[in-house]
Amino acid sequence: MHKIHPVILCGGSGTRLWPLSRKSYPKQFTPMMGDETLFQGTALRLSGATDGIAFEKPVIVTNSDFRFVVTEQLSRVGIDPGAILIEPAGRNTAPAVLAAALHLEARDPDAIMLVAPSDHLIRDAAGFHAAIARGLPSVDAGHLTLFGITPDRPETGYGYLQLAEAANGGPVPLHSFVEKPDAETAARMLSDGSYLWNAGIFLFRARDIVAAFERLAAEVVPPVGAALRQAEVDLGFLRLDPEAWDAAPDISIDYAVMEKAEDLHVVPYDGDWSDLGGWDAVWRASEMDDDGNAAGEGATAIDCRNTLLRSDSERLELVGIGLDDMIAVAMKDAVLVAPKSRAQDVKKAVSALREKEAAQAETFPLDHRPWGWFESLVVGSRFQVKRILVHPGASLSLQSHFHRSEHWIVVEGTARVTVDDEVTLVTENESVYIPLGAVHRMENPGKVPMVLIEVQTGSYVGEDDIVRYEDVYARGQGAKG
């Protein structure tokens, strides 16, 4: 029985799936294809045991903004994580993988790591497990092992792996990496039969990948090693040292190690796979009608062909009439309309919105926090109305405000409310007033989510108007929520 340590990378922002995926809450944490999020699907796929394989607790590499999202989503699907490494800043995949490898190597140099992005869709878990098993003899021999996807179209959005010999199901030596090709080159490589898409999924022993870094990308090792040695435990998370981490180069593991390494092996995988790297990929992975239309519950296609229609607002119905090869995605605060052939240009929309300082470029009306979420319903010059959900057992910080008072009306569940020295239980259809400057906190003592409506009034209702006295999530002064 081989024990495998999943290493799940989940710090990306997924701008090509805007407006559903944004910097504040990217695609891996969103239910893109069903009830589970992509991150949850990845964690479930890399858990439990199959013939000859037992998955250990996953090592998660993410950033500080998503640390509580990670634990909450894993808890929902019954997965207890191993270490959760917190990156102080994004440095691409090479430093992230090395940090996880050094962490595992310190405990077991022969620990087998399966490094996987958190945002891939692989519906055939059993088939993927079989591919992992086929790669283990190569790992046991000390090889760095990659997974290659059998292509079914001349895709220009992926890098390719050229095999040194014909695929026979087991690991095959790699001849070379090929950058994202143009359409003509992609078509030629598809007909050649010796090229696979690079899945960005890796299998190796901790000591072998650390040795490869030391040999091929030595400049990455000192800062990442120092960041791990000087890491601090914070509420169960392992925070990598910011100063040391800042000295690490911003580089992918492909560029840093894989494209320089010799004797790499590739395991072909011909099952269902998608990185959902654009709305055209979402369309291909979706259920379609006889005319090739993928329309979700909140969308209606009339005389359309090969079109994706998606509404993620329960109060907004999206209707397409006479559309061919189009993408239309509607959110509460933004709508995207584009030809499918321009799906990879969606990131240009994000850049344009950033330039005009539009909030929709990076944030949602629904703002996720460690304790739950809130959304702004109405905002005026001297008032704001929010809907707030607090998870069972969770609580906001003990805080006060300089510029606003608040009125809370509980509409679902029960809130335990602290106002200065008074603590009361507020149930459905009851309310409480928080005067300007009062030290206050709301908690959910129940076993179901608590929802309330908050009405703020005052000269300033920004999220940074907060003095924090106590916080179970160890956030500093001025942090939101």
PDB file of C-alpha atoms in Angstrom, residues 81-217:
ATOM      1  CA  PRO A  81      -6.776  18.785   6.615  1.00  0.00           C
ATOM      2  CA  GLY A  82      -3.158  18.265   7.494  1.00  0.00           C
ATOM      3  CA  ALA A  83      -0.973  21.354   7.394  1.00  0.00           C
ATOM      4  CA  ILE A  84      -2.405  24.535   5.872  1.00  0.00           C
ATOM      5  CA  LEU A  85       0.500  26.667   4.688  1.00  0.00           C
ATOM      6  CA  ILE A  86      -0.275  30.377   4.359  1.00  0.00           C
ATOM      7  CA  GLU A  87       1.618  32.237   1.643  1.00  0.00           C
ATOM      8  CA  PRO A  88       2.289  35.872   2.642  1.00  0.00           C
ATOM      9  CA  ALA A  89       2.143  36.822  -1.066  1.00  0.00           C
ATOM     10  CA  GLY A  90       1.624  35.051  -4.375  1.00  0.00           C
ATOM     11  CA  ARG A  91       4.892  33.692  -5.765  1.00  0.00           C
ATOM     12  CA  ASN A  92       3.529  31.230  -8.349  1.00  0.00           C
ATOM     13  CA  THR A  93       3.731  27.451  -8.056  1.00  0.00           C
ATOM     14  CA  ALA A  94       7.479  26.795  -7.611  1.00  0.00           C
ATOM     15  CA  PRO A  95       7.824  28.329  -4.111  1.00  0.00           C
ATOM     16  CA  ALA A  96       4.444  26.873  -3.084  1.00  0.00           C
ATOM     17  CA  VAL A  97       5.400  23.329  -4.106  1.00  0.00           C
ATOM     18  CA  LEU A  98       8.842  23.608  -2.533  1.00  0.00           C
ATOM     19  CA  ALA A  99       7.388  24.828   0.775  1.00  0.00           C
ATOM     20  CA  ALA A 100       5.071  21.802   0.887  1.00  0.00           C
ATOM     21  CA  ALA A 101       7.917  19.470  -0.094  1.00  0.00           C
ATOM     22  CA  LEU A 102      10.244  20.797   2.613  1.00  0.00           C
ATOM     23  CA  HIS A 103       7.440  20.513   5.170  1.00  0.00           C
ATOM     24  CA  LEU A 104       6.829  16.854   4.258  1.00  0.00           C
ATOM     25  CA  GLU A 105      10.521  15.986   3.834  1.00  0.00           C
ATOM     26  CA  ALA A 106      11.221  17.039   7.422  1.00  0.00           C
ATOM     27  CA  ARG A 107       8.804  14.335   8.567  1.00  0.00           C
ATOM     28  CA  ASP A 108       9.487  11.659   5.943  1.00  0.00           C
ATOM     29  CA  PRO A 109      11.980  12.171   3.104  1.00  0.00           C
ATOM     30  CA  ASP A 110      10.297   9.375   1.135  1.00  0.00           C
ATOM     31  CA  ALA A 111       6.805  10.908   1.453  1.00  0.00           C
ATOM     32  CA  ILE A 112       5.055  10.652  -1.917  1.00  0.00           C
ATOM     33  CA  MET A 113       3.465  13.940  -2.944  1.00  0.00           C
ATOM     34  CA  LEU A 114       0.648  14.365  -5.452  1.00  0.00           C
ATOM     35  CA  VAL A 115       0.586  18.072  -6.319  1.00  0.00           C
ATOM     36  CA  ALA A 116      -2.711  19.210  -7.820  1.00  0.00           C
ATOM     37  CA  PRO A 117      -4.414  22.536  -8.561  1.00  0.00           C
ATOM     38  CA  SER A 118      -7.676  23.038  -6.705  1.00  0.00           C
ATOM     39  CA  ASP A 119      -9.696  24.150  -9.732  1.00  0.00           C
ATOM     40  CA  HIS A 120      -9.644  21.132 -12.065  1.00  0.00           C
ATOM     41  CA  LEU A 121     -12.719  19.096 -12.940  1.00  0.00           C
ATOM     42  CA  ILE A 122     -12.105  15.336 -13.046  1.00  0.00           C
ATOM     43  CA  ARG A 123     -15.359  13.416 -12.906  1.00  0.00           C
ATOM     44  CA  ASP A 124     -13.826   9.926 -13.200  1.00  0.00           C
ATOM     45  CA  ALA A 125     -12.098   9.664  -9.822  1.00  0.00           C
ATOM     46  CA  ALA A 126     -11.544   5.905 -10.168  1.00  0.00           C
ATOM     47  CA  GLY A 127      -9.876   6.373 -13.541  1.00  0.00           C
ATOM     48  CA  PHE A 128      -7.640   9.089 -12.153  1.00  0.00           C
ATOM     49  CA  HIS A 129      -6.693   6.887  -9.179  1.00  0.00           C
ATOM     50  CA  ALA A 130      -5.728   4.162 -11.648  1.00  0.00           C
ATOM     51  CA  ALA A 131      -3.477   6.649 -13.459  1.00  0.00           C
ATOM     52  CA  ILE A 132      -1.840   7.556 -10.150  1.00  0.00           C
ATOM     53  CA  ALA A 133      -1.206   3.868  -9.464  1.00  0.00           C
ATOM     54  CA  ARG A 134       0.406   3.477 -12.877  1.00  0.00           C
ATOM     55  CA  GLY A 135       2.812   6.272 -12.019  1.00  0.00           C
ATOM     56  CA  LEU A 136       4.006   4.849  -8.697  1.00  0.00           C
ATOM     57  CA  PRO A 137       6.728   2.525 -10.101  1.00  0.00           C
ATOM     58  CA  SER A 138       8.290   5.573 -11.750  1.00  0.00           C
ATOM     59  CA  VAL A 139       8.167   7.476  -8.453  1.00  0.00           C
ATOM     60  CA  ASP A 140       9.659   4.534  -6.565  1.00  0.00           C
ATOM     61  CA  ALA A 141      12.570   4.670  -9.013  1.00  0.00           C
ATOM     62  CA  GLY A 142      13.184   8.323  -8.144  1.00  0.00           C
ATOM     63  CA  HIS A 143      11.656   9.954 -11.233  1.00  0.00           C
ATOM     64  CA  LEU A 144       9.615  13.146 -11.254  1.00  0.00           C
ATOM     65  CA  THR A 145       6.306  12.158 -12.823  1.00  0.00           C
ATOM     66  CA  LEU A 146       3.808  14.300 -14.713  1.00  0.00           C
ATOM     67  CA  PHE A 147       0.282  13.603 -15.930  1.00  0.00           C
ATOM     68  CA  GLY A 148      -0.604  14.202 -19.564  1.00  0.00           C
ATOM     69  CA  ILE A 149      -4.153  14.474 -20.874  1.00  0.00           C
ATOM     70  CA  THR A 150      -4.957  12.756 -24.151  1.00  0.00           C
ATOM     71  CA  PRO A 151      -6.072  15.647 -26.412  1.00  0.00           C
ATOM     72  CA  ASP A 152      -9.380  15.492 -28.278  1.00  0.00           C
ATOM     73  CA  ARG A 153      -9.083  18.781 -30.183  1.00  0.00           C
ATOM     74  CA  PRO A 154      -6.355  21.188 -31.373  1.00  0.00           C
ATOM     75  CA  GLU A 155      -6.397  23.290 -28.194  1.00  0.00           C
ATOM     76  CA  THR A 156      -4.268  26.469 -28.173  1.00  0.00           C
ATOM     77  CA  GLY A 157      -4.818  27.286 -24.495  1.00  0.00           C
ATOM     78  CA  TYR A 158      -2.685  24.477 -23.037  1.00  0.00           C
ATOM     79  CA  GLY A 159       0.978  23.589 -22.942  1.00  0.00           C
ATOM     80  CA  TYR A 160       1.872  20.198 -24.420  1.00  0.00           C
ATOM     81  CA  LEU A 161       4.109  17.280 -23.452  1.00  0.00           C
ATOM     82  CA  GLN A 162       5.918  15.502 -26.280  1.00  0.00           C
ATOM     83  CA  LEU A 163       6.479  11.834 -25.464  1.00  0.00           C
ATOM     84  CA  ALA A 164       9.777  10.145 -26.256  1.00  0.00           C
ATOM     85  CA  GLU A 165       8.033   6.897 -27.204  1.00  0.00           C
ATOM     86  CA  ALA A 166       4.560   5.575 -27.860  1.00  0.00           C
ATOM     87  CA  ALA A 167       2.204   5.609 -24.902  1.00  0.00           C
ATOM     88  CA  ASN A 168       1.442   2.182 -23.508  1.00  0.00           C
ATOM     89  CA  GLY A 169      -0.635   3.134 -20.458  1.00  0.00           C
ATOM     90  CA  GLY A 170       2.263   3.274 -18.030  1.00  0.00           C
ATOM     91  CA  PRO A 171       4.819   6.024 -17.476  1.00  0.00           C
ATOM     92  CA  VAL A 172       6.531   7.165 -20.668  1.00  0.00           C
ATOM     93  CA  PRO A 173       9.761   9.190 -20.861  1.00  0.00           C
ATOM     94  CA  LEU A 174       9.217  12.853 -21.728  1.00  0.00           C
ATOM     95  CA  HIS A 175      10.949  14.201 -24.823  1.00  0.00           C
ATOM     96  CA  SER A 176      10.148  17.900 -24.377  1.00  0.00           C
ATOM     97  CA  PHE A 177       7.748  20.587 -23.197  1.00  0.00           C
ATOM     98  CA  VAL A 178       5.931  22.625 -25.837  1.00  0.00           C
ATOM     99  CA  GLU A 179       4.537  26.079 -25.076  1.00  0.00           C
ATOM    100  CA  LYS A 180       0.961  26.985 -25.972  1.00  0.00           C
ATOM    101  CA  PRO A 181       0.853  26.575 -29.779  1.00  0.00           C
ATOM    102  CA  ASP A 182      -0.992  28.428 -32.519  1.00  0.00           C
ATOM    103  CA  ALA A 183      -3.970  26.707 -34.148  1.00  0.00           C
ATOM    104  CA  GLU A 184      -2.006  25.223 -37.047  1.00  0.00           C
ATOM    105  CA  THR A 185       0.679  23.771 -34.779  1.00  0.00           C
ATOM    106  CA  ALA A 186      -1.942  22.415 -32.368  1.00  0.00           C
ATOM    107  CA  ALA A 187      -3.700  20.636 -35.227  1.00  0.00           C
ATOM    108  CA  ARG A 188      -0.423  19.085 -36.372  1.00  0.00           C
ATOM    109  CA  MET A 189       0.424  17.891 -32.861  1.00  0.00           C
ATOM    110  CA  LEU A 190      -3.047  16.373 -32.464  1.00  0.00           C
ATOM    111  CA  SER A 191      -2.639  14.311 -35.650  1.00  0.00           C
ATOM    112  CA  ASP A 192       0.924  13.331 -34.686  1.00  0.00           C
ATOM    113  CA  GLY A 193      -0.314  11.397 -31.646  1.00  0.00           C
ATOM    114  CA  SER A 194       2.830  11.800 -29.531  1.00  0.00           C
ATOM    115  CA  TYR A 195       1.686  14.942 -27.703  1.00  0.00           C
ATOM    116  CA  LEU A 196      -0.415  15.250 -24.550  1.00  0.00           C
ATOM    117  CA  TRP A 197      -1.800  18.289 -22.782  1.00  0.00           C
ATOM    118  CA  ASN A 198       0.167  19.264 -19.683  1.00  0.00           C
ATOM    119  CA  ALA A 199      -2.261  18.828 -16.772  1.00  0.00           C
ATOM    120  CA  GLY A 200      -0.053  20.603 -14.227  1.00  0.00           C
ATOM    121  CA  ILE A 201      -0.409  17.628 -11.851  1.00  0.00           C
ATOM    122  CA  PHE A 202       2.769  16.060 -10.436  1.00  0.00           C
ATOM    123  CA  LEU A 203       3.763  12.937  -8.518  1.00  0.00           C
ATOM    124  CA  PHE A 204       7.122  12.509  -6.773  1.00  0.00           C
ATOM    125  CA  ARG A 205       8.871  11.838  -3.482  1.00  0.00           C
ATOM    126  CA  ALA A 206       9.566  14.846  -1.277  1.00  0.00           C
ATOM    127  CA  ARG A 207      13.321  14.300  -1.288  1.00  0.00           C
ATOM    128  CA  ASP A 208      13.432  13.943  -5.079  1.00  0.00           C
ATOM    129  CA  ILE A 209      11.693  17.244  -5.804  1.00  0.00           C
ATOM    130  CA  VAL A 210      13.762  19.039  -3.143  1.00  0.00           C
ATOM    131  CA  ALA A 211      16.935  17.658  -4.750  1.00  0.00           C
ATOM    132  CA  ALA A 212      15.693  18.829  -8.157  1.00  0.00           C
ATOM    133  CA  PHE A 213      15.172  22.340  -6.805  1.00  0.00           C
ATOM    134  CA  GLU A 214      18.644  22.350  -5.272  1.00  0.00           C
ATOM    135  CA  ARG A 215      20.130  21.248  -8.599  1.00  0.00           C
ATOM    136  CA  LEU A 216      18.050  23.238 -11.090  1.00  0.00           C
ATOM    137  CA  ALA A 217      16.538  26.209  -9.228  1.00  0.00           C
TER     138      ALA A 217
END
